[in-house]
Short mmCIF file of C-alpha atoms and ligand atoms in Angstrom, two decimals:
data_model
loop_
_atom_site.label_atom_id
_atom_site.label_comp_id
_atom_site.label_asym_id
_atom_site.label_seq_id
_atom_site.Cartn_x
_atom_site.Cartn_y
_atom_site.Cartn_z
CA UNK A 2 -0.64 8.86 27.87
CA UNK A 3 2.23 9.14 25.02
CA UNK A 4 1.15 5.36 23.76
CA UNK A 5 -2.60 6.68 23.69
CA UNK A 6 -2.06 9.21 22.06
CA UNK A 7 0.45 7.47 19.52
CA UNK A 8 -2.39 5.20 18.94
CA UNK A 9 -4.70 8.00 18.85
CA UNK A 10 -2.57 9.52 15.72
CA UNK A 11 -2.67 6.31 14.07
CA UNK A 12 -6.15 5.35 14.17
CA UNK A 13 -7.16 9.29 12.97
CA UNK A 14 -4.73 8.54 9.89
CA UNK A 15 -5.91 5.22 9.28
CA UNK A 16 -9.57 6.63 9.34
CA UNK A 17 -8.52 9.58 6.73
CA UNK A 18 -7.26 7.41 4.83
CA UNK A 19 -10.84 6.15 3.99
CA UNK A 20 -9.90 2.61 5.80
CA UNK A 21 -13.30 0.71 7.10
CA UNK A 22 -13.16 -2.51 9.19
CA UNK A 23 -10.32 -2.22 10.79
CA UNK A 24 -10.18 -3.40 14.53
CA UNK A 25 -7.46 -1.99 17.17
CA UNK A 26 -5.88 -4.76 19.57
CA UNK A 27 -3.83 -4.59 22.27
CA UNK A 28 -1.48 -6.23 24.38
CA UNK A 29 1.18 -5.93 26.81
CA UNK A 30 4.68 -7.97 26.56
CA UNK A 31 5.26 -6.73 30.03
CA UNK A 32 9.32 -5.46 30.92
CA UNK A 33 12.81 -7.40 31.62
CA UNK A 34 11.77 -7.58 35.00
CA UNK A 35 8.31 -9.70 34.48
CA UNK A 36 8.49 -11.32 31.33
CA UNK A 37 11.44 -14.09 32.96
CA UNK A 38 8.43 -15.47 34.88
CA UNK A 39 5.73 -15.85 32.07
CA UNK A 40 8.42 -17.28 30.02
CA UNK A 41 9.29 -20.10 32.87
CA UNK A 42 5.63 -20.66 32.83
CA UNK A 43 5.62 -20.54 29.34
CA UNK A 44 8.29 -23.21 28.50
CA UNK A 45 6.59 -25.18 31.72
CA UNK A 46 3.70 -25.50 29.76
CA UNK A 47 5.16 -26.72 25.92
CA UNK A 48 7.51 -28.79 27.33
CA UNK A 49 4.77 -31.95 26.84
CA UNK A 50 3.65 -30.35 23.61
CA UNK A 51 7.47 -29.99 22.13
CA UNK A 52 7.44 -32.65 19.83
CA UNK A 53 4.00 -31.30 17.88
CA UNK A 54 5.44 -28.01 17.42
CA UNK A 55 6.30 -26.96 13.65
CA UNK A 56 10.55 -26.77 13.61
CA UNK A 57 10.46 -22.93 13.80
CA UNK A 58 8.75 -23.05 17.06
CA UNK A 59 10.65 -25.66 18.58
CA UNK A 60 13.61 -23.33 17.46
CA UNK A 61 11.71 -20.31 19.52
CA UNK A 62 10.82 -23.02 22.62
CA UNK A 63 14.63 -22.16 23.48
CA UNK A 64 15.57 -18.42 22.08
CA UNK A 65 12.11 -16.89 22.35
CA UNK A 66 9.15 -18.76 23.06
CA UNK A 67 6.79 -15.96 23.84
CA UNK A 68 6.85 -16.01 19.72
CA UNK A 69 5.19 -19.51 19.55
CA UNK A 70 2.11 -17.65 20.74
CA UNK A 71 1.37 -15.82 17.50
CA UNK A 72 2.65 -18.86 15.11
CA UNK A 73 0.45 -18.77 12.12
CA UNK A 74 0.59 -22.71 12.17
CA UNK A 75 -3.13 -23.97 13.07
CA UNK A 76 -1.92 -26.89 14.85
CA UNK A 77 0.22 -24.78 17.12
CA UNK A 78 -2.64 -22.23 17.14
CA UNK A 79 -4.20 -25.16 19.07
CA UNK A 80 -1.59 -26.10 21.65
CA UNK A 81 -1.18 -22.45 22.55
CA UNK A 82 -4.32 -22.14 23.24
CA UNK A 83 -4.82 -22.12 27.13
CA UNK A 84 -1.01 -21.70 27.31
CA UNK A 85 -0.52 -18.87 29.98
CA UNK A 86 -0.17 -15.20 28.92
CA UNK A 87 1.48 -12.68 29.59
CA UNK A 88 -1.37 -10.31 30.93
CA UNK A 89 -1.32 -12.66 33.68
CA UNK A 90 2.57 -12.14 34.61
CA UNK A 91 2.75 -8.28 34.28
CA UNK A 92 4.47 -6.63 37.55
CA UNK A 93 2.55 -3.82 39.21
CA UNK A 94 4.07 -0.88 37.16
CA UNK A 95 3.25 -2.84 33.69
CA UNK A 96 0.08 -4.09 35.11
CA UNK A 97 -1.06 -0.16 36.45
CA UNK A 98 0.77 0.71 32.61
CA UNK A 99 -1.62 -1.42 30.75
CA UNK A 100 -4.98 -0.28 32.82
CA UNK A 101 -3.79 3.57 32.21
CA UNK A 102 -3.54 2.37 28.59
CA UNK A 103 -6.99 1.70 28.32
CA UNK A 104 -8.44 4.37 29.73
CA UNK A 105 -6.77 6.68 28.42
CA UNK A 106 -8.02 5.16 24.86
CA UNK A 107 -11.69 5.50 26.51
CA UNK A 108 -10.90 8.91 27.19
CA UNK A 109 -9.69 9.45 23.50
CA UNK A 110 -13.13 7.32 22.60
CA UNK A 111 -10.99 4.97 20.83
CA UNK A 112 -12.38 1.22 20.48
CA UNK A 113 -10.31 -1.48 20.95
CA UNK A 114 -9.96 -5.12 21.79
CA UNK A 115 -7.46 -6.91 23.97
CA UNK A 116 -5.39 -9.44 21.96
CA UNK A 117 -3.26 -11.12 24.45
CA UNK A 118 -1.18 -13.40 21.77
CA UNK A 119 0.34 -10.18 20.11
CA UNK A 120 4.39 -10.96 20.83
CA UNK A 121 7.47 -8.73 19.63
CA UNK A 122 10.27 -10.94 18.61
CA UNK A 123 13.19 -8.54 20.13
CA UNK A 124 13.88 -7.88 24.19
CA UNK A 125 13.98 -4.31 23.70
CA UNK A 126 10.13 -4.02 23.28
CA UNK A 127 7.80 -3.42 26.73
CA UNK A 128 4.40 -3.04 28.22
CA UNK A 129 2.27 -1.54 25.28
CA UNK A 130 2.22 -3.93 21.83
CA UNK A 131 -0.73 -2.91 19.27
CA UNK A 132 -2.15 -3.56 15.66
CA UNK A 133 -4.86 -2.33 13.54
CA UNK A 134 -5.79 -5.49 12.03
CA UNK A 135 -8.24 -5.93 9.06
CA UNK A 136 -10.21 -8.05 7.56
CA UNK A 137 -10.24 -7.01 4.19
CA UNK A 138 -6.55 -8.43 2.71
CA UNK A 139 -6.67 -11.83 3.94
CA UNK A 140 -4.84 -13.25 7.27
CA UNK A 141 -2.06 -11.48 7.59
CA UNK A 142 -4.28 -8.35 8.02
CA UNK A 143 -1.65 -6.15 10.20
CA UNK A 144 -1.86 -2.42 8.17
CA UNK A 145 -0.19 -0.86 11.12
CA UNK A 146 1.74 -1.98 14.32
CA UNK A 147 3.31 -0.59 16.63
CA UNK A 148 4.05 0.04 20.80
CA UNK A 149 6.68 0.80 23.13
CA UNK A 150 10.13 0.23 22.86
CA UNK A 151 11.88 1.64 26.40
CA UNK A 152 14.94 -0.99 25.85
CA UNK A 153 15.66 0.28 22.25
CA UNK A 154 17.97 3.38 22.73
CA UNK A 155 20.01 1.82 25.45
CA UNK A 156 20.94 -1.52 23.61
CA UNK A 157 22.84 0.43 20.67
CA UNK A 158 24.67 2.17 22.68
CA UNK A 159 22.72 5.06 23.58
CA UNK A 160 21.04 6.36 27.04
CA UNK A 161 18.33 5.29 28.54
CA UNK A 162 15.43 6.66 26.71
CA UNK A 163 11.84 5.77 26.58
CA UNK A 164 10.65 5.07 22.95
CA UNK A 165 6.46 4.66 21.35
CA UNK A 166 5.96 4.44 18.00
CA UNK A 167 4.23 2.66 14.59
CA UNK A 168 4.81 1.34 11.35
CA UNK A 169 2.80 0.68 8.69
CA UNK A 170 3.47 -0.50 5.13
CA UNK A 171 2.78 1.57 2.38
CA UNK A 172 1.78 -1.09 -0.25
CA UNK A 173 -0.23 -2.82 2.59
CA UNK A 174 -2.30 0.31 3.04
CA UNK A 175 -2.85 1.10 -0.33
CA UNK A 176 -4.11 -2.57 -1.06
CA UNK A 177 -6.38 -2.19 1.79
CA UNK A 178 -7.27 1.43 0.74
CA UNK A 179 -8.40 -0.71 -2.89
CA UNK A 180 -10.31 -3.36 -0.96
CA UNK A 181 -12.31 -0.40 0.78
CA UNK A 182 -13.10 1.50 -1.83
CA UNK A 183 -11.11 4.61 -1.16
CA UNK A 184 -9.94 7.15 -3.03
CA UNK A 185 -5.96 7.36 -3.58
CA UNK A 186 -4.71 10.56 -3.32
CA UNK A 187 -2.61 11.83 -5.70
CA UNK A 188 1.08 13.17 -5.44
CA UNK A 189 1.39 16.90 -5.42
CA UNK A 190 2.10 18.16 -8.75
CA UNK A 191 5.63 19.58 -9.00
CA UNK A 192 6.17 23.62 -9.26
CA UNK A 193 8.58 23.62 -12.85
CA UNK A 194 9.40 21.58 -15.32
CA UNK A 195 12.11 22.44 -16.73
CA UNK A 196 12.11 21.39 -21.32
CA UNK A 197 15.63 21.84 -22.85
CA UNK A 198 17.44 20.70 -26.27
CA UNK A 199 20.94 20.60 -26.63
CA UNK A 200 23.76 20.11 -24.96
CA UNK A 201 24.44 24.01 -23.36
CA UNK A 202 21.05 24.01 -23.00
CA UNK A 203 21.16 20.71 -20.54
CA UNK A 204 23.71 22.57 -18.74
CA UNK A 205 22.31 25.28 -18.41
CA UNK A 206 19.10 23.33 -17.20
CA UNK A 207 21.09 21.41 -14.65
CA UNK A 208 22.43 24.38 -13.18
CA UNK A 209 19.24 25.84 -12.55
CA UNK A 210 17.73 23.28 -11.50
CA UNK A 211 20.02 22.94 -8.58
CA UNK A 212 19.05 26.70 -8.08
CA UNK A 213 14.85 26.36 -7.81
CA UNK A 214 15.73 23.02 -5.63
CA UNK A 215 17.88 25.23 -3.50
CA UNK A 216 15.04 27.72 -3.22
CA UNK A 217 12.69 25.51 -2.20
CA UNK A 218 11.00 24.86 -5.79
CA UNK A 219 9.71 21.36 -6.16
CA UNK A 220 11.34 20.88 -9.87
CA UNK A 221 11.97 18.30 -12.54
CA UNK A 222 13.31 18.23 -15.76
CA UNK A 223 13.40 15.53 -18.53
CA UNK A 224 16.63 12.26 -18.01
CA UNK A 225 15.13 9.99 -20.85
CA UNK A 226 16.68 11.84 -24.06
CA UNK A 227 12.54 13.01 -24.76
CA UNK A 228 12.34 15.23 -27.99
CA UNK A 229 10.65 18.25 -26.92
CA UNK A 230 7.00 17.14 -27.28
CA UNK A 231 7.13 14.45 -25.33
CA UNK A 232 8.78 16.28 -22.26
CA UNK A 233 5.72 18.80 -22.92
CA UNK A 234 3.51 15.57 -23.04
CA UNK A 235 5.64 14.42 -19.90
CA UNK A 236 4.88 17.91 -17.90
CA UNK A 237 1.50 17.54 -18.37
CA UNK A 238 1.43 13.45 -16.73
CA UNK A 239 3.60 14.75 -13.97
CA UNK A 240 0.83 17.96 -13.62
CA UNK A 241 3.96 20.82 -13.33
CA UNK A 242 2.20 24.16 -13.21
CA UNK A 243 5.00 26.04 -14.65
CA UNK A 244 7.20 25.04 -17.93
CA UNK A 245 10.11 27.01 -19.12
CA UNK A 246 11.98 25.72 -22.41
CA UNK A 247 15.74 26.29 -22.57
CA UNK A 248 17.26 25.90 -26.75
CA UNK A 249 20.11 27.83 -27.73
CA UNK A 250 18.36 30.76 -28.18
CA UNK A 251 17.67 31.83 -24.84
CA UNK A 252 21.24 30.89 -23.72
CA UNK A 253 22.14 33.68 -26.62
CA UNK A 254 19.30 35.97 -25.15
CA UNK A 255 19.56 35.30 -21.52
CA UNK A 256 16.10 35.18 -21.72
CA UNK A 257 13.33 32.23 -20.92
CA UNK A 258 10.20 32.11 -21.18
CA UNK A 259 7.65 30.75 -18.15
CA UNK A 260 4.33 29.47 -19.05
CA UNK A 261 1.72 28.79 -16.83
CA UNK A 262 0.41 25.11 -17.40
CA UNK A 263 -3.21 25.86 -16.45
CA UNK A 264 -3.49 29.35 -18.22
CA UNK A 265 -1.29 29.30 -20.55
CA UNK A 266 -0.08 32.60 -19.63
CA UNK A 267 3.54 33.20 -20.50
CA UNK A 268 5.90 35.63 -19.00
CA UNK A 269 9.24 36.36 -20.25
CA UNK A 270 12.31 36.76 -17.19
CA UNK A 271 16.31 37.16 -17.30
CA UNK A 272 17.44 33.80 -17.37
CA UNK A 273 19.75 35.08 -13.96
CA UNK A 274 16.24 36.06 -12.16
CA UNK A 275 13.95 33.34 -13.14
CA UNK A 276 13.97 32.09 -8.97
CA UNK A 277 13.38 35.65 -8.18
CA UNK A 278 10.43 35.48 -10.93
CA UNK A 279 9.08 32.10 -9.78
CA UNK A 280 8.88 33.10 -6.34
ZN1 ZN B 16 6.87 -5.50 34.12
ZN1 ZN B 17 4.88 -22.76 14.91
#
């Protein structure tokens, strides 16, 4: 239920994100205790076909040939093709694991296809393997993978612990967001930006910087030596709602000033209270 709903989370965000043709597949790569079997059969079956294998495969014939089933090489593509898979060598508890899988993503009313040549290159993965795969950024389509990992936690060191999970890239996904046509959000303005000249004033900006940020205030203030119109210009790119200038005038006064981006409203505050003020 965990990997369904994994998937389930995955799929929803992929969808938000505005993502179109993309296909769900799934696989199983079965557990330490079934996989030695498919592998035998496996290696049974190259053996003949070594010598036609591209070098990296005939490097993963001996450490991991279960990988030779997802080589993007066309010719291997070919001799893999009625090789045997490992859907067909899963023991009863990955076997029952794998039909609960899919039902469970009926129940969720998530489509899917069964892709049996997904692999995972490391021992640690079992039973569950998916991708959302599209078509829309060429063959390497993959914008988010992901399964079960049950053999993870105990081979660094850890206890045995039961592991599901995804990744997805973040360039990946917004190059496929492009190729769909969807909108890219935009990152949250930040709260402050602080504008200083001088250099009290930067200390003075520094230090209260460190202050908002401790408070919780999402805050910036200018590290590329900007005169004081451009770090106005800059406040406005990086859409702050709140500015407050610091010269050597308000260090004498105590006093800053706080001006509302989107009124223009300004309000004057101790320069001791201002997180008190923001807040
Ligand atoms: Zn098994
Ligand atoms: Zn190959």
């Amino acid at each position: 239920m965990a990997d369904a709903e994994i998937i389930a989370i995955g799929h929803d965000f992929i969808k938000e994100m505005g993502i179109t043709d993309v296909e769900l597949q799934i696989n199983s790569v079965g557990c330490p205790s079934c996989r030695g079997k498919h592998r035998e059969a496996l290696k049974t079956f190259l053996k003949p076909k070594y010598d036609e294998l591209c070098p990296t495969c005939q490097e993963r014939y001996h450490t991991n040939p279960m990988r030779i089933l997802d080589c993007k090489s066309p010719i291997d593509q070919e001799l893999v093709k009625d090789a045997p898979m490992m859907l067909d060598y899963l023991c009863e508890d990955c076997a029952k694991a794998f039909e609960d899988l899919k039902a469970n993503l009926d129940a969720f009313g998530i489509e899917y296809t069964v892709n049996p040549k997904i692999v995972r290159g490391l021992d640690y993965y079992t039973k569950t393997a998916f991708e959302f795969v599209t078509t829309k950024i060429g063959a390497q389509g993959t914008v988010c993978g992901g399964g079960r990992y049950d053999g993870l936690v105990e081979e660094v060191g850890g206890p045995s612990t039961p592991g599901v999970g995804w990744g997805m890239g973040k360039e990946r996904m917004l190059m496929t967001m492009e190729a769909c046509g969807a909108e890219i959000p935009r990152e949250p303005g930040t709260d402050v930006f602080i504008a200083y000249v001088g250099e009290e004033p930067k200390k003075a900006a520094l230090k209260l910087m460190k202050e908002m940020r401790d408070a919780g205030i999402a805050v910036q203030m200018d590290v590329m030596g900007r005169s004081m119109k451009n770090q106005f210009k800059h406040a406005n790119r990086i859409e702050a709602k709140k500015t407050i200038v610091i010269g050597d005038s308000e260090l004498e006064n105590g006093r800053v000033t706080i001006k509302d981006m989107e009124s223009g409203e300004q309000t004057e505050a101790a320069m001791d209270s201002i997180v008190e003020a923001l807040k």
